[in-house]
Amino acid sequence: MTSIRFILNGEDIALSSLDPTETLLDFLRLKRRLTGSKEGCAEGDCGACTVLVGRLVSGRLVYETVNACIRFVGSLNATHVVTVEHLAAKDGTLHPVQQAMVDCHGSQCGFCTPGFVMSLYGLWLTSENPSRAEIERALQGNLCRCTGYEPIVKAAEQVARIRPSALFDPLERERAEIIARLEELVSHETILVNGCDGRTLVVPGSVEALANTLAAHPKATVVAGATDVGLWVTKQMRVLDPVVFINHLEDLQRTTVKPEGITLGAGVSYSSAFEILRREIPAFGRLIERIGGQQVRNMGTIGGNIANGSPIGDSPPALIALSATVTLRSTSGTRTMPLEDFFIDYGKQDRQPGEFVESLFVPRPKATSHVAVYKITKRRDEDISALCGAFHLETDADGVVTHIRIAFGGMAGTPKRARSVEAALYGKPFTQATVDAARDAFDRDYQPLTDWRATADYRQLTAKNLLTRFFLEVSGTPQELQRFATEEA
């Protein structure tokens, strides 16, 4: 096949010539003149460009909010893209979400308003009576500099009480038709599209086709959610060729829960993994709530966070502390290694030419284990970590440490274990005195850098203090502030 095909609002789109890194936002504004979606940051932070993307998941049509500014058009095959222009009725009657924003004075300058409307619309579609916590979570990825958010939250609460006939809502009214149209677009053939400048994008029809593609093009850029790669294009102006999109591959989006642990396909998004991880490993679930906004969590994948190898990626410290393993695949087969061994040096991972991350396995912590993950940022939501620390502790009946793994991101060129600290704790009673004595071992494990996120001294002191905090929490002293006070822990 030689074209990307999707539905835009109600229109069928087929593109046989396409820049591999053309963003959905540019396509909407420049080529389709759908200017409701705005560019505020071009990096997935402000949410002014928010749209919905619908896709078939096990026969169901699921809509998710995404950032159009970093979502590439090449990733949209067999999807339904919905913009703010699609919400109002043909006679101009506003959708209840839009009307609630008017009634509650949720807009002043109006620049961010379409993005807020689409985020609220996504919530309206999935939750009939959202709690205050759910509303705030849905709006984490949208920034407003005018209203102070409270009127927008009130709009969300008002619209939850107003649900006219489903025939009013365009997505409910058209759902059966859209499902049928998307089923016709789904293909297991590999799509190859050439751009006008000679660059190429590939949408493999299967995992096997992905392996073959990377064997032929080992330097290709593999794109799952584009939450990082998107910035390579919008901020660094990098030219990528070829680009291989994998966000549609169902074999990479499977999650398996067994007594021994959880297997996550490399294409599992943060949103998809959230409920399982919150149930099985609560500390990991709380971390996911702090990763980007809802749009980023809908797009970003845990496997992509691993493959990218960033020293400030949030999931690697937690996964390393939990003794996770990573499985790589190529045309030569698969190989599995401890995740901590995957990270070799800054910007360098143990991935051979033609290999890609296929899955992650996370052993289930014992019921008596203590697991904690701490993300330290300048602002609570939608911020990149200055450092992120993870702790996994087991003790015997006498309180002696029998297992301890500590890992940090943002403290070295790679996510790294605190082996000296672990050695200072192992085999000793987990007491205040033991912890106090182990704090200095951080100086042997890490020599962090100073950058605009934090100084080296701040990072080192904070890591030591997080060990103390972990001890206090294990000892029964609650130290974590609960933001969502209206929601049960």
CSV table of C-alpha atoms in Angstrom, one decimal:
chain,number,residue,atom,x,y,z
A,1,MET,CA,0.0,0.0,0.0
A,2,THR,CA,1.2,3.5,-0.7
A,3,SER,CA,-1.1,5.9,1.2
A,4,ILE,CA,-2.1,6.9,4.7
A,5,ARG,CA,-5.9,6.8,5.1
A,6,PHE,CA,-8.0,8.2,7.9
A,7,ILE,CA,-11.2,10.1,8.6
A,8,LEU,CA,-11.0,13.8,9.5
A,9,ASN,CA,-14.2,14.8,11.2
A,10,GLY,CA,-16.5,13.3,8.5
A,11,GLU,CA,-14.2,13.3,5.5
A,12,ASP,CA,-12.2,10.5,4.1
A,13,ILE,CA,-8.5,11.4,3.7
A,14,ALA,CA,-5.9,9.5,1.6
A,15,LEU,CA,-2.3,10.8,1.4
A,16,SER,CA,0.0,9.2,-1.1
A,17,SER,CA,2.7,11.8,-0.7
A,18,LEU,CA,3.6,13.0,2.8
A,19,ASP,CA,6.5,14.5,4.7
A,20,PRO,CA,7.3,11.7,7.3
A,21,THR,CA,7.4,14.2,10.1
A,22,GLU,CA,4.5,16.5,9.1
A,23,THR,CA,2.6,17.2,12.3
A,24,LEU,CA,-1.2,16.8,12.5
A,25,LEU,CA,-1.4,20.5,13.7
A,26,ASP,CA,0.3,21.8,10.6
A,27,PHE,CA,-1.9,19.5,8.4
A,28,LEU,CA,-5.0,20.8,10.1
A,29,ARG,CA,-4.1,24.5,10.1
A,30,LEU,CA,-2.1,24.9,6.9
A,31,LYS,CA,-3.7,22.4,4.5
A,32,ARG,CA,-7.2,22.0,5.8
A,33,ARG,CA,-7.7,25.5,7.2
A,34,LEU,CA,-9.1,24.1,10.5
A,35,THR,CA,-7.7,26.8,12.7
A,36,GLY,CA,-9.5,26.0,15.9
A,37,SER,CA,-6.6,24.0,17.1
A,38,LYS,CA,-3.8,26.4,18.1
A,39,GLU,CA,0.0,26.2,18.4
A,40,GLY,CA,1.1,27.4,21.8
A,41,CYS,CA,4.2,25.5,22.7
A,42,ALA,CA,4.9,22.9,19.8
A,43,GLU,CA,6.1,20.5,22.4
A,44,GLY,CA,3.0,18.9,23.9
A,45,ASP,CA,2.8,21.0,27.1
A,46,CYS,CA,0.1,23.6,26.7
A,47,GLY,CA,-2.8,21.6,25.2
A,48,ALA,CA,-4.0,24.4,22.9
A,49,CYS,CA,-3.7,22.0,20.0
A,50,THR,CA,-5.7,19.2,21.6
A,51,VAL,CA,-7.8,17.0,19.3
A,52,LEU,CA,-9.4,13.6,19.6
A,53,VAL,CA,-8.1,10.5,17.8
A,54,GLY,CA,-10.4,7.5,17.6
A,55,ARG,CA,-9.2,4.0,16.9
A,56,LEU,CA,-10.5,0.5,17.0
A,57,VAL,CA,-9.4,-1.5,20.0
A,58,SER,CA,-10.7,-5.1,20.0
A,59,GLY,CA,-13.6,-4.0,17.9
A,60,ARG,CA,-14.5,-1.0,20.1
A,61,LEU,CA,-14.1,2.6,19.0
A,62,VAL,CA,-12.0,4.4,21.6
A,63,TYR,CA,-11.3,8.2,21.5
A,64,GLU,CA,-8.3,9.8,23.2
A,65,THR,CA,-7.1,13.3,23.5
A,66,VAL,CA,-3.8,13.9,21.8
A,67,ASN,CA,-1.4,16.8,21.2
A,68,ALA,CA,-1.7,17.6,17.5
A,69,CYS,CA,1.5,19.6,17.6
A,70,ILE,CA,3.7,16.5,18.1
A,71,ARG,CA,1.5,13.8,16.6
A,72,PHE,CA,2.7,13.0,13.1
A,73,VAL,CA,0.2,12.5,10.3
A,74,GLY,CA,2.0,9.3,9.3
A,75,SER,CA,0.8,7.7,12.5
A,76,LEU,CA,-2.9,8.2,11.8
A,77,ASN,CA,-3.7,5.4,9.4
A,78,ALA,CA,-7.2,3.8,10.2
A,79,THR,CA,-8.1,6.5,12.8
A,80,HIS,CA,-10.8,9.1,13.2
A,81,VAL,CA,-9.4,12.6,13.9
A,82,VAL,CA,-11.9,14.9,15.5
A,83,THR,CA,-11.3,18.7,15.8
A,84,VAL,CA,-13.3,21.3,17.7
A,85,GLU,CA,-15.0,22.3,14.5
A,86,HIS,CA,-16.9,19.1,14.5
A,87,LEU,CA,-18.7,19.6,17.8
A,88,ALA,CA,-21.4,22.2,17.2
A,89,ALA,CA,-24.6,21.2,15.3
A,90,LYS,CA,-25.0,22.3,11.7
A,91,ASP,CA,-27.4,25.0,12.7
A,92,GLY,CA,-24.8,26.5,15.0
A,93,THR,CA,-26.1,25.1,18.3
A,94,LEU,CA,-23.2,24.6,20.6
A,95,HIS,CA,-22.3,21.3,22.0
A,96,PRO,CA,-23.1,21.1,25.8
A,97,VAL,CA,-19.4,21.2,26.5
A,98,GLN,CA,-19.0,24.4,24.5
A,99,GLN,CA,-22.1,25.9,26.1
A,100,ALA,CA,-20.9,25.1,29.6
A,101,MET,CA,-17.7,27.0,28.9
A,102,VAL,CA,-19.8,30.0,27.9
A,103,ASP,CA,-22.2,29.7,30.8
A,104,CYS,CA,-19.4,29.4,33.4
A,105,HIS,CA,-17.2,32.1,31.9
A,106,GLY,CA,-14.4,29.6,31.2
A,107,SER,CA,-12.8,31.6,28.5
A,108,GLN,CA,-11.2,35.1,28.4
A,109,CYS,CA,-8.6,35.6,25.7
A,110,GLY,CA,-9.9,32.3,24.1
A,111,PHE,CA,-6.5,31.1,22.7
A,112,CYS,CA,-6.5,28.0,24.9
A,113,THR,CA,-10.2,27.4,24.8
A,114,PRO,CA,-10.5,25.0,21.9
A,115,GLY,CA,-8.0,22.7,23.6
A,116,PHE,CA,-9.9,22.8,26.9
A,117,VAL,CA,-13.1,22.1,25.1
A,118,MET,CA,-11.6,19.0,23.5
A,119,SER,CA,-10.2,17.7,26.7
A,120,LEU,CA,-13.5,18.2,28.5
A,121,TYR,CA,-15.2,16.6,25.5
A,122,GLY,CA,-12.9,13.6,25.8
A,123,LEU,CA,-13.9,13.3,29.5
A,124,TRP,CA,-17.6,13.8,28.7
A,125,LEU,CA,-17.4,10.9,26.3
A,126,THR,CA,-15.8,8.5,28.8
A,127,SER,CA,-17.3,9.5,32.2
A,128,GLU,CA,-20.9,10.3,33.0
A,129,ASN,CA,-20.3,11.7,36.4
A,130,PRO,CA,-16.6,12.6,36.9
A,131,SER,CA,-15.2,13.4,40.3
A,132,ARG,CA,-13.3,16.6,40.9
A,133,ALA,CA,-10.1,14.5,40.8
A,134,GLU,CA,-11.0,13.0,37.4
A,135,ILE,CA,-11.7,16.5,36.0
A,136,GLU,CA,-8.4,17.8,37.2
A,137,ARG,CA,-6.6,14.8,35.9
A,138,ALA,CA,-8.3,15.3,32.4
A,139,LEU,CA,-7.1,18.9,32.4
A,140,GLN,CA,-3.5,18.3,33.5
A,141,GLY,CA,-2.4,18.8,29.9
A,142,ASN,CA,-4.1,22.1,29.3
A,143,LEU,CA,-2.6,25.4,30.4
A,144,CYS,CA,-4.6,28.7,30.8
A,145,ARG,CA,-3.1,32.1,31.7
A,146,CYS,CA,-6.5,33.9,32.2
A,147,THR,CA,-9.2,32.2,34.1
A,148,GLY,CA,-7.5,30.4,37.0
A,149,TYR,CA,-9.1,27.1,36.0
A,150,GLU,CA,-12.0,27.2,38.5
A,151,PRO,CA,-14.5,28.3,35.9
A,152,ILE,CA,-13.3,25.6,33.6
A,153,VAL,CA,-13.7,23.0,36.3
A,154,LYS,CA,-17.2,24.3,37.0
A,155,ALA,CA,-18.0,24.0,33.3
A,156,ALA,CA,-16.9,20.3,33.5
A,157,GLU,CA,-19.2,19.8,36.5
A,158,GLN,CA,-22.1,21.5,34.7
A,159,VAL,CA,-21.8,19.5,31.5
A,160,ALA,CA,-21.8,16.2,33.5
A,161,ARG,CA,-25.4,17.0,34.5
A,162,ILE,CA,-26.5,17.8,30.9
A,163,ARG,CA,-26.8,14.9,28.6
A,164,PRO,CA,-29.3,15.3,25.9
A,165,SER,CA,-30.2,12.6,23.5
A,166,ALA,CA,-27.2,10.7,22.1
A,167,LEU,CA,-28.3,11.7,18.7
A,168,PHE,CA,-27.2,15.3,19.5
A,169,ASP,CA,-23.6,14.3,19.9
A,170,PRO,CA,-21.7,13.8,16.6
A,171,LEU,CA,-19.5,11.0,17.8
A,172,GLU,CA,-22.4,9.1,19.4
A,173,ARG,CA,-24.6,9.7,16.4
A,174,GLU,CA,-22.0,8.5,13.9
A,175,ARG,CA,-20.4,5.7,16.0
A,176,ALA,CA,-21.7,2.7,14.1
A,177,GLU,CA,-20.9,4.4,10.8
A,178,ILE,CA,-17.4,5.4,11.9
A,179,ILE,CA,-16.6,1.9,13.1
A,180,ALA,CA,-17.6,0.4,9.7
A,181,ARG,CA,-15.5,3.0,7.9
A,182,LEU,CA,-12.5,2.4,10.1
A,183,GLU,CA,-12.8,-1.4,9.7
A,184,GLU,CA,-12.4,-0.9,5.9
A,185,LEU,CA,-9.2,1.2,6.5
A,186,VAL,CA,-7.5,-1.3,8.8
A,187,SER,CA,-4.9,-3.2,6.9
A,188,HIS,CA,-2.2,-5.8,7.7
A,189,GLU,CA,-0.2,-4.8,4.7
A,190,THR,CA,2.9,-2.6,5.1
A,191,ILE,CA,2.3,1.0,4.0
A,192,LEU,CA,5.2,2.8,2.2
A,193,VAL,CA,4.8,6.5,1.5
A,194,ASN,CA,7.4,8.7,-0.2
A,195,GLY,CA,7.5,12.4,0.5
A,196,CYS,CA,8.0,15.0,-2.1
A,197,ASP,CA,11.6,15.5,-0.9
A,198,GLY,CA,12.5,11.8,-1.3
A,199,ARG,CA,12.1,10.9,2.4
A,200,THR,CA,10.1,7.8,3.4
A,201,LEU,CA,7.7,6.7,6.0
A,202,VAL,CA,6.8,3.1,6.7
A,203,VAL,CA,3.8,1.7,8.6
A,204,PRO,CA,4.7,-2.0,9.0
A,205,GLY,CA,1.7,-4.4,8.7
A,206,SER,CA,3.0,-6.7,11.5
A,207,VAL,CA,5.7,-7.1,14.1
A,208,GLU,CA,7.5,-9.4,11.6
A,209,ALA,CA,7.3,-6.7,9.0
A,210,LEU,CA,8.7,-4.3,11.5
A,211,ALA,CA,11.7,-6.5,12.1
A,212,ASN,CA,12.3,-6.8,8.3
A,213,THR,CA,12.0,-3.1,7.9
A,214,LEU,CA,14.6,-2.4,10.6
A,215,ALA,CA,16.9,-5.1,9.2
A,216,ALA,CA,16.8,-3.2,5.8
A,217,HIS,CA,17.0,0.2,7.5
A,218,PRO,CA,18.8,-0.1,10.8
A,219,LYS,CA,19.2,3.6,11.2
A,220,ALA,CA,15.5,4.3,10.8
A,221,THR,CA,13.7,6.3,13.5
A,222,VAL,CA,11.0,4.2,15.2
A,223,VAL,CA,8.1,6.3,16.4
A,224,ALA,CA,5.5,5.0,18.8
A,225,GLY,CA,3.9,8.0,20.6
A,226,ALA,CA,6.3,10.8,19.4
A,227,THR,CA,6.1,12.5,22.7
A,228,ASP,CA,9.9,12.9,22.5
A,229,VAL,CA,10.6,12.4,18.8
A,230,GLY,CA,8.0,15.2,18.1
A,231,LEU,CA,10.3,17.7,19.8
A,232,TRP,CA,13.3,16.5,17.7
A,233,VAL,CA,11.3,17.9,14.8
A,234,THR,CA,9.5,20.9,16.3
A,235,LYS,CA,12.3,22.2,18.5
A,236,GLN,CA,15.6,20.8,17.1
A,237,MET,CA,14.4,20.9,13.4
A,238,ARG,CA,15.9,17.4,12.8
A,239,VAL,CA,15.4,15.7,9.5
A,240,LEU,CA,14.4,12.1,10.0
A,241,ASP,CA,14.5,9.5,7.2
A,242,PRO,CA,13.1,6.9,7.1
A,243,VAL,CA,10.5,7.0,9.8
A,244,VAL,CA,8.8,3.8,11.0
A,245,PHE,CA,5.5,4.1,12.8
A,246,ILE,CA,4.4,1.3,15.2
A,247,ASN,CA,1.6,2.8,17.3
A,248,HIS,CA,-1.0,0.6,15.4
A,249,LEU,CA,0.7,-2.8,16.1
A,250,GLU,CA,-1.6,-4.6,18.4
A,251,ASP,CA,1.0,-7.3,19.2
A,252,LEU,CA,3.0,-4.6,20.9
A,253,GLN,CA,0.1,-3.3,22.9
A,254,ARG,CA,-0.7,-6.4,24.9
A,255,THR,CA,-0.5,-6.5,28.7
A,256,THR,CA,-0.4,-9.8,30.5
A,257,VAL,CA,-0.9,-10.2,34.2
A,258,LYS,CA,0.3,-13.4,35.9
A,259,PRO,CA,1.1,-14.4,39.4
A,260,GLU,CA,4.8,-14.0,38.7
A,261,GLY,CA,4.5,-10.5,37.2
A,262,ILE,CA,3.3,-8.2,34.4
A,263,THR,CA,4.4,-8.3,30.8
A,264,LEU,CA,4.0,-4.9,29.0
A,265,GLY,CA,4.2,-4.8,25.2
A,266,ALA,CA,6.5,-2.0,24.1
A,267,GLY,CA,3.6,-0.2,22.5
A,268,VAL,CA,1.4,0.0,25.6
A,269,SER,CA,0.7,3.6,26.4
A,270,TYR,CA,0.8,5.1,29.9
A,271,SER,CA,-3.0,5.5,29.8
A,272,SER,CA,-3.5,1.9,28.9
A,273,ALA,CA,-1.1,0.6,31.6
A,274,PHE,CA,-2.4,2.9,34.3
A,275,GLU,CA,-5.3,0.9,35.8
A,276,ILE,CA,-3.3,-2.3,35.8
A,277,LEU,CA,-0.2,-0.8,37.4
A,278,ARG,CA,-2.2,1.2,39.9
A,279,ARG,CA,-3.8,-2.0,41.0
A,280,GLU,CA,-0.8,-4.3,40.9
A,281,ILE,CA,2.0,-1.8,41.9
A,282,PRO,CA,0.3,1.3,43.4
A,283,ALA,CA,3.5,3.3,43.6
A,284,PHE,CA,4.1,2.9,39.9
A,285,GLY,CA,0.5,3.9,39.2
A,286,ARG,CA,1.0,7.2,41.1
A,287,LEU,CA,4.1,7.9,39.1
A,288,ILE,CA,2.1,7.6,35.8
A,289,GLU,CA,-0.3,10.3,37.0
A,290,ARG,CA,2.7,12.6,37.2
A,291,ILE,CA,4.0,11.9,33.6
A,292,GLY,CA,2.9,14.7,31.3
A,293,GLY,CA,-0.8,15.5,30.9
A,294,GLN,CA,-3.5,13.2,29.7
A,295,GLN,CA,-2.7,13.8,26.1
A,296,VAL,CA,1.0,12.8,26.6
A,297,ARG,CA,-0.1,9.7,28.6
A,298,ASN,CA,-2.5,8.7,25.8
A,299,MET,CA,0.3,9.0,23.2
A,300,GLY,CA,3.5,8.1,25.1
A,301,THR,CA,4.5,4.4,25.7
A,302,ILE,CA,6.5,2.8,28.4
A,303,GLY,CA,8.6,0.9,25.8
A,304,GLY,CA,9.4,4.2,24.0
A,305,ASN,CA,10.5,5.7,27.3
A,306,ILE,CA,12.9,2.8,27.7
A,307,ALA,CA,14.1,2.7,24.1
A,308,ASN,CA,14.8,6.5,24.1
A,309,GLY,CA,17.2,6.0,26.9
A,310,SER,CA,16.9,9.5,28.5
A,311,PRO,CA,18.7,9.8,31.8
A,312,ILE,CA,15.6,11.7,33.1
A,313,GLY,CA,13.0,9.3,31.8
A,314,ASP,CA,10.6,8.6,34.6
A,315,SER,CA,9.8,4.9,34.2
A,316,PRO,CA,13.3,3.4,34.1
A,317,PRO,CA,14.2,4.0,37.8
A,318,ALA,CA,10.9,2.4,39.0
A,319,LEU,CA,11.4,-0.5,36.6
A,320,ILE,CA,15.0,-1.1,37.6
A,321,ALA,CA,14.1,-1.0,41.3
A,322,LEU,CA,11.5,-3.6,40.5
A,323,SER,CA,14.1,-5.9,38.8
A,324,ALA,CA,12.4,-5.5,35.3
A,325,THR,CA,13.8,-7.2,32.3
A,326,VAL,CA,13.6,-6.0,28.7
A,327,THR,CA,13.2,-8.2,25.6
A,328,LEU,CA,14.6,-7.0,22.3
A,329,ARG,CA,13.7,-8.4,18.9
A,330,SER,CA,15.1,-8.5,15.4
A,331,THR,CA,15.1,-10.9,12.4
A,332,SER,CA,17.7,-12.9,14.3
A,333,GLY,CA,15.3,-13.6,17.2
A,334,THR,CA,14.9,-12.2,20.7
A,335,ARG,CA,17.1,-11.6,23.6
A,336,THR,CA,16.3,-10.6,27.2
A,337,MET,CA,18.4,-8.8,29.7
A,338,PRO,CA,18.0,-6.9,33.0
A,339,LEU,CA,16.8,-3.5,32.2
A,340,GLU,CA,19.6,-1.9,34.1
A,341,ASP,CA,22.1,-3.5,31.7
A,342,PHE,CA,20.3,-2.0,28.7
A,343,PHE,CA,21.5,1.5,29.6
A,344,ILE,CA,25.2,1.7,28.7
A,345,ASP,CA,26.1,5.4,28.7
A,346,TYR,CA,24.5,8.7,27.9
A,347,GLY,CA,22.6,8.3,24.7
A,348,LYS,CA,23.8,4.7,24.2
A,349,GLN,CA,21.8,1.6,24.8
A,350,ASP,CA,22.5,-2.1,24.3
A,351,ARG,CA,20.5,-2.3,21.1
A,352,GLN,CA,22.1,-3.9,18.1
A,353,PRO,CA,21.4,-2.7,14.5
A,354,GLY,CA,17.9,-3.9,13.5
A,355,GLU,CA,16.7,-4.5,17.1
A,356,PHE,CA,13.7,-3.0,18.7
A,357,VAL,CA,12.2,-3.1,22.2
A,358,GLU,CA,9.5,-5.7,22.1
A,359,SER,CA,8.3,-6.0,25.7
A,360,LEU,CA,9.1,-5.5,29.4
A,361,PHE,CA,8.6,-7.9,32.2
A,362,VAL,CA,8.0,-6.6,35.7
A,363,PRO,CA,8.2,-9.1,38.6
A,364,ARG,CA,5.3,-8.8,41.0
A,365,PRO,CA,6.6,-7.4,44.4
A,366,LYS,CA,5.9,-9.6,47.4
A,367,ALA,CA,2.9,-8.6,49.5
A,368,THR,CA,5.3,-7.7,52.3
A,369,SER,CA,7.5,-5.5,50.0
A,370,HIS,CA,7.7,-1.7,50.3
A,371,VAL,CA,7.8,0.1,47.0
A,372,ALA,CA,8.0,3.9,46.5
A,373,VAL,CA,8.7,6.1,43.6
A,374,TYR,CA,9.4,9.8,44.0
A,375,LYS,CA,9.3,12.3,41.1
A,376,ILE,CA,10.9,15.7,41.9
A,377,THR,CA,9.9,18.6,39.8
A,378,LYS,CA,9.5,22.4,39.9
A,379,ARG,CA,5.8,22.1,39.4
A,380,ARG,CA,3.7,19.1,40.2
A,381,ASP,CA,2.0,18.5,36.9
A,382,GLU,CA,3.4,18.4,33.4
A,383,ASP,CA,7.0,18.9,34.3
A,384,ILE,CA,10.2,17.0,33.5
A,385,SER,CA,12.0,15.5,36.5
A,386,ALA,CA,15.0,17.1,38.1
A,387,LEU,CA,15.4,13.6,39.6
A,388,CYS,CA,13.3,10.6,40.1
A,389,GLY,CA,14.0,7.9,42.7
A,390,ALA,CA,12.6,4.5,43.2
A,391,PHE,CA,13.0,2.1,46.2
A,392,HIS,CA,12.1,-1.6,46.7
A,393,LEU,CA,12.6,-3.0,50.1
A,394,GLU,CA,12.0,-6.4,51.8
A,395,THR,CA,12.8,-7.1,55.5
A,396,ASP,CA,12.5,-10.3,57.6
A,397,ALA,CA,10.4,-10.6,60.8
A,398,ASP,CA,13.1,-8.9,62.8
A,399,GLY,CA,13.2,-5.8,60.5
A,400,VAL,CA,16.5,-6.8,58.9
A,401,VAL,CA,16.9,-5.8,55.2
A,402,THR,CA,16.9,-8.9,53.0
A,403,HIS,CA,16.4,-7.2,49.7
A,404,ILE,CA,16.9,-3.6,48.7
A,405,ARG,CA,17.1,-2.0,45.2
A,406,ILE,CA,17.4,1.8,44.8
A,407,ALA,CA,17.5,3.5,41.4
A,408,PHE,CA,17.6,7.1,40.3
A,409,GLY,CA,17.1,9.1,37.1
A,410,GLY,CA,18.6,12.5,36.7
A,411,MET,CA,21.6,11.7,38.8
A,412,ALA,CA,23.9,10.3,36.1
A,413,GLY,CA,24.2,9.9,32.4
A,414,THR,CA,21.9,6.9,32.5
A,415,PRO,CA,19.2,5.6,35.0
A,416,LYS,CA,21.4,4.1,37.6
A,417,ARG,CA,21.2,2.0,40.8
A,418,ALA,CA,22.6,3.2,44.1
A,419,ARG,CA,24.7,0.1,44.8
A,420,SER,CA,26.8,1.6,47.5
A,421,VAL,CA,23.7,2.7,49.4
A,422,GLU,CA,22.1,-0.7,48.9
A,423,ALA,CA,25.3,-2.3,50.3
A,424,ALA,CA,25.1,0.0,53.3
A,425,LEU,CA,21.6,-1.1,54.1
A,426,TYR,CA,21.6,-4.8,53.2
A,427,GLY,CA,21.7,-7.2,56.1
A,428,LYS,CA,21.2,-4.4,58.7
A,429,PRO,CA,18.1,-3.5,60.7
A,430,PHE,CA,16.1,-0.9,58.8
A,431,THR,CA,16.3,1.8,61.4
A,432,GLN,CA,16.9,5.5,61.6
A,433,ALA,CA,20.5,4.9,62.5
A,434,THR,CA,21.1,2.6,59.6
A,435,VAL,CA,19.5,5.0,57.2
A,436,ASP,CA,21.4,8.0,58.5
A,437,ALA,CA,24.7,6.0,58.1
A,438,ALA,CA,23.8,5.0,54.6
A,439,ARG,CA,23.1,8.6,53.3
A,440,ASP,CA,26.8,9.3,52.7
A,441,ALA,CA,27.0,6.4,50.4
A,442,PHE,CA,25.1,8.4,47.8
A,443,ASP,CA,28.3,10.4,47.3
A,444,ARG,CA,30.0,7.2,46.0
A,445,ASP,CA,27.2,6.3,43.7
A,446,TYR,CA,26.4,9.6,42.0
A,447,GLN,CA,28.2,12.7,40.8
A,448,PRO,CA,25.2,14.6,39.4
A,449,LEU,CA,25.4,17.6,37.1
A,450,THR,CA,24.1,21.1,37.5
A,451,ASP,CA,21.7,22.3,34.8
A,452,TRP,CA,18.7,24.6,34.6
A,453,ARG,CA,16.4,22.0,36.3
A,454,ALA,CA,18.5,21.7,39.5
A,455,THR,CA,22.0,22.1,40.9
A,456,ALA,CA,24.3,19.1,41.6
A,457,ASP,CA,24.1,19.9,45.3
A,458,TYR,CA,20.3,20.0,45.3
A,459,ARG,CA,20.1,16.7,43.5
A,460,GLN,CA,22.5,15.0,45.9
A,461,LEU,CA,20.8,16.3,49.0
A,462,THR,CA,17.4,15.5,47.7
A,463,ALA,CA,18.4,11.9,46.9
A,464,LYS,CA,19.6,11.5,50.5
A,465,ASN,CA,16.4,13.0,51.8
A,466,LEU,CA,14.3,10.7,49.7
A,467,LEU,CA,15.9,7.7,51.4
A,468,THR,CA,15.0,9.3,54.8
A,469,ARG,CA,11.5,9.9,53.5
A,470,PHE,CA,11.2,6.3,52.4
A,471,PHE,CA,12.2,5.1,55.8
A,472,LEU,CA,9.7,7.4,57.5
A,473,GLU,CA,6.9,6.1,55.2
A,474,VAL,CA,7.9,2.4,55.8
A,475,SER,CA,7.9,3.2,59.5
A,476,GLY,CA,4.3,4.3,59.3
A,477,THR,CA,4.7,8.1,59.1
A,478,PRO,CA,2.8,9.4,56.0
A,479,GLN,CA,5.0,11.9,54.2
A,480,GLU,CA,3.3,12.2,50.8
A,481,LEU,CA,0.8,15.0,50.2
A,482,GLN,CA,-2.4,13.8,48.6
A,483,ARG,CA,-3.4,16.2,45.9
A,484,PHE,CA,-6.8,14.7,45.1
A,485,ALA,CA,-8.3,15.1,48.5
A,486,THR,CA,-11.8,14.2,47.2
A,487,GLU,CA,-10.7,10.8,45.9
A,488,GLU,CA,-10.1,7.7,48.0
A,489,ALA,CA,-6.5,6.7,48.1
